[in-house]
XYZ file of C-alpha atoms in Angstrom:
452
model
C 129.188 115.755 86.814
C 129.029 111.940 86.465
C 126.143 109.458 86.204
C 125.524 107.027 89.063
C 123.163 104.081 88.536
C 121.813 102.009 91.411
C 119.249 99.369 90.508
C 117.860 95.892 90.793
C 115.970 93.759 88.296
C 114.884 90.225 87.475
C 118.574 89.480 86.864
C 119.642 90.315 90.410
C 116.699 89.942 92.786
C 113.859 87.494 93.551
C 110.326 88.489 92.689
C 109.345 89.064 96.329
C 112.161 91.553 96.847
C 111.373 93.337 93.574
C 107.798 93.742 94.723
C 109.008 95.307 97.988
C 111.180 97.857 96.195
C 108.696 98.578 93.386
C 107.967 102.289 92.944
C 104.395 103.239 92.071
C 103.810 106.151 89.693
C 102.178 108.071 92.536
C 105.329 107.753 94.680
C 107.995 108.446 92.067
C 107.996 112.246 92.250
C 108.175 112.308 96.045
C 111.079 109.867 96.114
C 112.930 111.799 93.421
C 112.459 115.111 95.227
C 113.627 113.508 98.464
C 116.807 112.369 96.747
C 117.762 115.727 95.229
C 116.939 117.591 98.437
C 120.181 116.288 99.915
C 123.626 117.685 99.217
C 125.071 114.786 97.224
C 122.647 114.261 94.301
C 122.146 117.132 91.847
C 119.782 115.409 89.396
C 117.762 112.186 89.613
C 115.507 109.986 87.490
C 113.787 106.751 88.561
C 113.033 104.126 85.909
C 110.508 101.606 87.178
C 108.863 98.613 85.476
C 107.368 95.339 86.667
C 110.837 93.765 86.503
C 113.199 96.584 87.511
C 113.762 99.670 89.632
C 116.718 101.843 88.627
C 117.838 105.209 89.974
C 119.983 107.376 87.694
C 121.650 110.319 89.429
C 123.995 113.109 88.352
C 126.605 113.418 91.107
C 129.939 115.008 91.917
C 131.136 112.349 94.374
C 130.459 108.608 94.123
C 130.326 107.252 97.686
C 128.157 109.900 99.414
C 125.642 109.774 96.563
C 125.594 105.961 96.643
C 124.797 106.022 100.355
C 121.940 108.469 99.702
C 120.377 106.326 96.970
C 120.678 103.046 98.883
C 119.265 104.757 101.967
C 116.278 106.028 99.977
C 115.524 102.561 98.547
C 115.941 101.031 101.990
C 113.455 103.410 103.606
C 110.999 102.993 100.737
C 111.090 99.179 100.748
C 111.401 98.624 104.487
C 114.456 96.426 103.861
C 117.781 96.975 105.557
C 120.577 98.476 103.499
C 122.630 95.294 103.965
C 119.822 93.037 102.741
C 119.111 95.339 99.804
C 122.760 95.719 98.806
C 123.122 91.999 98.150
C 120.773 92.363 95.184
C 121.735 95.802 93.868
C 123.941 96.512 90.883
C 125.885 99.756 90.735
C 127.283 101.412 87.609
C 129.157 104.683 87.286
C 129.945 107.110 84.498
C 130.330 105.368 81.112
C 129.174 102.020 82.520
C 125.905 103.584 83.737
C 125.236 105.059 80.285
C 125.975 101.736 78.597
C 123.475 99.993 80.852
C 120.686 102.469 80.087
C 121.364 102.197 76.357
C 121.130 98.392 76.618
C 117.888 98.678 78.587
C 116.388 101.057 76.006
C 117.376 98.637 73.243
C 115.566 95.727 74.880
C 118.806 93.799 75.425
C 118.373 93.666 79.200
C 114.689 92.705 79.220
C 113.227 89.374 80.235
C 111.856 89.227 76.706
C 114.764 90.400 74.573
C 113.707 93.174 72.223
C 110.609 94.426 74.033
C 109.718 97.969 72.954
C 107.639 98.903 75.999
C 110.756 99.897 77.932
C 111.369 102.873 75.618
C 108.084 104.423 76.697
C 108.896 103.713 80.342
C 112.244 105.506 80.063
C 110.535 108.446 78.343
C 107.970 108.601 81.151
C 110.694 108.469 83.809
C 112.600 111.330 82.206
C 109.473 113.437 81.698
C 108.471 112.915 85.308
C 111.915 114.001 86.539
C 111.941 116.966 84.166
C 108.496 118.163 85.281
C 109.613 118.488 88.906
C 112.974 120.035 88.034
C 115.010 116.955 88.947
C 116.502 116.428 85.474
C 119.085 118.973 84.388
C 121.431 119.049 81.416
C 123.334 115.899 82.431
C 120.290 113.613 82.663
C 118.703 115.346 79.688
C 121.612 114.369 77.457
C 121.676 110.827 78.864
C 117.932 110.197 78.514
C 117.658 111.682 75.029
C 120.604 109.643 73.823
C 119.130 106.463 75.354
C 115.803 107.051 73.597
C 117.675 107.669 70.337
C 119.634 104.425 70.753
C 116.496 102.419 71.535
C 114.662 103.810 68.515
C 117.617 103.126 66.257
C 117.972 99.516 67.450
C 114.295 98.756 66.914
C 114.328 100.454 63.512
C 117.545 98.953 62.121
C 117.384 95.409 63.543
C 114.788 92.683 63.914
C 115.369 92.349 67.655
C 111.640 92.844 68.312
C 111.061 89.233 67.268
C 113.855 87.710 69.378
C 111.704 86.685 72.332
C 108.952 85.453 70.055
C 111.459 83.280 68.179
C 112.545 81.484 71.357
C 108.944 80.749 72.345
C 108.155 79.537 68.843
C 111.134 77.179 68.805
C 110.242 75.879 72.260
C 106.668 75.168 71.141
C 107.802 73.367 67.978
C 110.220 71.221 69.964
C 107.566 70.425 72.572
C 105.080 69.431 69.860
C 107.645 67.080 68.290
C 108.412 65.413 71.628
C 104.734 64.947 72.457
C 104.074 63.555 68.973
C 106.676 60.843 69.532
C 104.525 59.498 72.332
C 101.215 59.941 70.475
C 99.279 57.396 68.487
C 100.915 56.193 65.239
C 100.167 58.406 62.276
C 99.777 61.604 64.320
C 101.728 64.071 62.224
C 101.365 67.548 60.798
C 101.824 71.079 62.045
C 102.283 71.924 65.747
C 98.640 72.992 65.896
C 97.402 69.558 64.774
C 99.777 67.752 67.117
C 98.566 69.860 70.057
C 94.892 69.038 69.596
C 93.499 67.998 72.965
C 96.659 69.020 74.854
C 96.769 71.183 77.987
C 99.436 73.659 79.000
C 100.449 75.466 82.176
C 102.048 78.889 81.901
C 103.976 79.853 85.039
C 104.661 83.602 85.026
C 102.397 86.359 83.742
C 105.011 88.778 82.468
C 105.942 89.568 78.875
C 107.349 86.104 78.161
C 104.284 84.477 79.715
C 102.127 86.601 77.425
C 104.104 85.423 74.401
C 103.739 81.803 75.499
C 99.956 82.191 75.846
C 99.696 83.802 72.414
C 101.763 81.091 70.698
C 99.957 78.274 72.472
C 96.616 79.710 71.403
C 97.712 79.955 67.766
C 99.027 76.384 67.958
C 95.561 75.081 68.828
C 96.156 74.090 72.463
C 92.973 72.811 74.105
C 93.329 74.627 77.422
C 95.798 76.932 79.195
C 96.153 77.206 82.974
C 98.010 80.317 84.165
C 99.631 80.824 87.548
C 101.691 83.662 88.949
C 102.933 84.965 92.260
C 100.471 87.847 91.881
C 97.048 86.215 91.305
C 95.587 89.317 89.646
C 98.151 89.124 86.855
C 97.390 85.438 86.281
C 93.679 86.243 86.111
C 94.358 89.011 83.592
C 96.504 86.818 81.327
C 93.956 84.006 81.342
C 91.281 86.549 80.452
C 93.388 87.721 77.493
C 93.679 84.105 76.321
C 89.917 83.608 76.526
C 89.304 86.834 74.618
C 91.537 85.430 71.872
C 89.419 82.269 71.705
C 91.511 79.861 73.803
C 89.937 78.222 76.879
C 91.967 79.342 79.890
C 91.812 79.715 83.654
C 94.056 80.790 86.509
C 95.077 78.913 89.644
C 97.145 79.782 92.759
C 100.876 79.039 92.906
C 100.480 76.647 95.827
C 98.501 74.313 93.533
C 101.359 74.076 91.011
C 101.752 70.299 91.357
C 98.040 69.792 90.585
C 98.324 72.059 87.547
C 101.355 70.193 86.190
C 99.633 66.841 86.761
C 96.918 67.803 84.290
C 99.264 69.364 81.718
C 101.279 68.141 78.754
C 103.423 71.291 78.468
C 104.729 73.635 81.146
C 106.053 77.034 80.035
C 107.854 78.846 82.824
C 109.479 82.270 82.899
C 109.169 84.038 86.241
C 112.329 86.101 86.572
C 112.836 84.625 90.041
C 116.303 84.009 91.436
C 116.381 80.301 92.288
C 114.215 77.329 91.364
C 110.455 77.883 91.339
C 109.557 74.443 89.954
C 111.037 71.959 92.427
C 111.792 68.275 92.114
C 109.022 67.626 94.637
C 106.447 69.531 92.564
C 107.145 67.578 89.399
C 107.556 64.228 91.178
C 104.167 64.686 92.833
C 102.612 65.675 89.497
C 104.065 62.645 87.680
C 102.690 60.317 90.323
C 99.186 61.632 89.614
C 99.419 61.216 85.829
C 98.545 58.251 83.705
C 101.403 55.849 82.829
C 103.481 56.674 79.747
C 102.221 60.228 79.486
C 105.144 62.554 78.621
C 105.631 66.030 80.083
C 107.617 68.757 78.336
C 108.881 71.661 80.425
C 110.047 74.765 78.557
C 112.200 76.663 81.049
C 112.620 80.171 79.610
C 113.723 81.730 82.889
C 117.009 83.594 83.267
C 118.214 82.269 85.673
C 116.369 79.003 85.172
C 113.134 78.387 87.044
C 113.313 74.580 87.131
C 115.432 72.518 89.509
C 118.077 70.797 87.298
C 117.323 67.405 88.874
C 113.815 67.481 87.330
C 115.292 66.501 83.959
C 116.215 63.106 85.416
C 112.604 62.110 86.074
C 111.175 59.451 83.708
C 108.948 60.826 80.966
C 110.016 64.445 81.611
C 111.900 66.560 79.048
C 113.260 69.955 80.106
C 114.089 72.453 77.354
C 116.331 75.200 78.740
C 116.934 78.662 77.362
C 120.540 77.817 76.435
C 119.437 74.817 74.369
C 116.680 76.784 72.667
C 119.011 79.670 71.813
C 121.370 77.169 70.185
C 118.648 76.006 67.790
C 119.324 77.107 64.161
C 115.857 78.649 64.021
C 116.928 81.243 66.618
C 120.182 82.179 64.871
C 118.559 85.147 63.118
C 117.374 86.492 66.459
C 120.875 86.066 67.886
C 122.304 87.984 64.926
C 119.825 90.810 65.567
C 120.900 90.930 69.210
C 124.545 91.159 68.115
C 123.651 93.959 65.703
C 121.856 95.768 68.523
C 124.926 95.501 70.745
C 127.063 96.934 67.953
C 124.730 99.934 67.726
C 124.866 100.384 71.504
C 128.684 100.307 71.440
C 128.851 102.829 68.593
C 126.389 105.215 70.193
C 128.074 104.850 73.574
C 131.419 105.877 72.089
C 129.834 108.944 70.480
C 127.996 109.881 73.689
C 131.098 109.448 75.837
C 133.188 111.591 73.510
C 130.532 114.301 73.470
C 130.308 114.239 77.274
C 134.057 114.651 77.610
C 133.960 117.562 75.174
C 131.067 119.155 77.052
C 132.965 118.713 80.300
C 135.954 120.764 79.140
C 133.848 123.678 77.885
C 133.668 125.413 81.281
C 137.361 124.729 81.829
C 138.271 126.376 78.531
C 136.049 129.280 79.502
C 137.976 129.561 82.761
C 141.275 129.475 80.856
C 140.201 132.273 78.528
C 138.838 134.198 81.492
C 142.199 133.817 83.188
C 143.837 135.320 80.111
C 141.376 138.204 80.173
C 142.202 138.866 83.822
C 145.910 139.072 83.006
C 145.252 141.511 80.123
C 143.120 143.711 82.372
C 145.756 143.663 85.087
C 148.529 144.647 82.641
C 146.444 147.539 81.306
C 145.839 148.808 84.837
C 149.565 148.559 85.449
C 150.210 150.536 82.231
C 147.663 153.185 83.256
C 149.360 153.640 86.611
C 152.775 154.160 85.008
C 151.646 156.214 81.997
C 148.508 158.045 83.152
C 148.713 160.567 80.299
C 148.821 157.953 77.557
C 146.745 158.888 74.480
C 143.461 156.945 74.347
C 144.071 155.829 70.774
C 147.492 154.511 71.672
C 146.119 152.861 74.799
C 143.435 151.053 72.783
C 146.023 149.826 70.301
C 148.231 148.533 73.113
C 145.238 146.773 74.724
C 144.310 145.122 71.421
C 147.901 144.031 70.906
C 148.104 142.471 74.351
C 144.785 140.665 73.805
C 145.986 139.300 70.454
C 149.187 138.044 72.047
C 147.246 136.270 74.801
C 144.713 134.837 72.329
C 147.456 133.538 70.035
C 149.282 131.958 72.941
C 146.109 130.249 74.207
C 144.670 129.191 70.857
C 146.937 126.199 69.978
C 146.798 124.589 73.444
C 143.056 125.197 73.590
C 142.453 123.441 70.256
C 144.737 120.573 71.213
C 143.139 120.353 74.630
C 139.706 119.919 73.051
C 141.021 117.083 70.882
C 142.812 115.290 73.699
C 139.947 115.786 76.165
C 137.766 113.506 74.016
C 140.146 110.614 74.680
C 139.572 108.141 77.541
C 142.167 109.840 79.764
C 140.757 113.317 79.106
C 139.831 113.843 82.760
C 143.493 113.462 83.757
C 144.486 116.067 81.174
C 141.857 118.455 82.512
C 143.342 118.093 85.991
C 146.780 118.972 84.601
C 145.417 122.111 82.890
C 143.688 123.211 86.092
C 146.935 122.811 88.028
C 149.177 124.484 85.447
C 146.970 127.566 85.143
C 145.721 127.530 88.744
C 142.141 127.536 87.436
C 140.523 126.097 90.540
C 141.290 129.349 92.279
C 140.645 131.602 89.273
C 137.133 132.486 90.337
C 138.443 133.560 93.731
C 141.106 135.880 92.331
C 140.405 139.575 92.775
C 141.948 142.407 90.829
C 144.672 143.077 93.408
C 145.937 139.483 93.348
C 146.150 139.484 89.564
C 147.917 142.843 89.711
C 150.441 141.329 92.110
C 151.089 138.461 89.674
C 151.597 140.960 86.844
C 153.917 143.252 88.767
């Protein structure tokens, strides 16, 4: 049994498409049951967050199962399979496990290091387990992923990675704005941001971090906008509860919002530019002369049209530039340490899976030996029907010992070699050599014929 992953996230799909595919908690069980009711998916688990939908399935054959999963997502979203496939990523076997381990570690999140995803994976597994959709294969995968995520967050400082980028961006923005301020305006970012206004575009985890940092830096007012107005309203409410004046406005009024702002933080997770040259050009035309604008583009991929950086008085700070700042080097080191943990745990998981996979095969091999012993004893009984019971038992034990001794060395070596990357090929050789694929179909007469 192998793991198939089919998913889409902020890395691969625009926000509108993600919203179409999004799986509500109330729908997850029904979709999972629908998937395992077919003949190609034995186990299934759906991991869903505001920025991703991922289906993990235990399957015997890749292509039929892939068609089933894509078909399910297509029916659920109302999108054609062709349209959906352009934004899907597909992983199989070891690659699927590596992806889930990276997700659990916070390495694949919009805000690197977020811990919330661990709880979401736990919920997904529990939901699948409760309806009988998660068997031993997904159980081992999910438990190992949760272990990896916990270890990464315990042994590294990756939790602060996203916060570090926002902090650096804010410090850089404050310095740039101070250069255009009145002479003698110096001090901490909070003093230099007195009277300033900010727009936060995107109400996800990174937007929340931006609002928190701006509030602590003493910003005068925060305007929040998001594709989903309710989320913008909620984030602005959180800012007000923390003591920072804030309000929300609709996305179509983005140019008006930028016109009144000194800083624009953007991190939407959209694929393609959200802040266009026209938006910023219109905003600049409505501002007072000589008033600088700093845009902190934290989107991956970037949210801001690259040509915006050529406008007079506009500075665009991109995620690549911010990550190169010395102040973020510690966060980068924590991310590297997290990847090392993922690689180590993946190797251990993969080896264990290969070992677990050969267990039934070894059982078949020993069962095959037992069949041969039984057949030989029946043959002996037919030729020497008056054989003393004590002698017969001794002969049977001797034959069993011979078979066990013959099978023991190759069995031990097989276990060792099966843990290697080409272990599946070795298993195929063993099946062929000992005709194990047909062993469960052999009846006593056929074994007797082989022994005669």
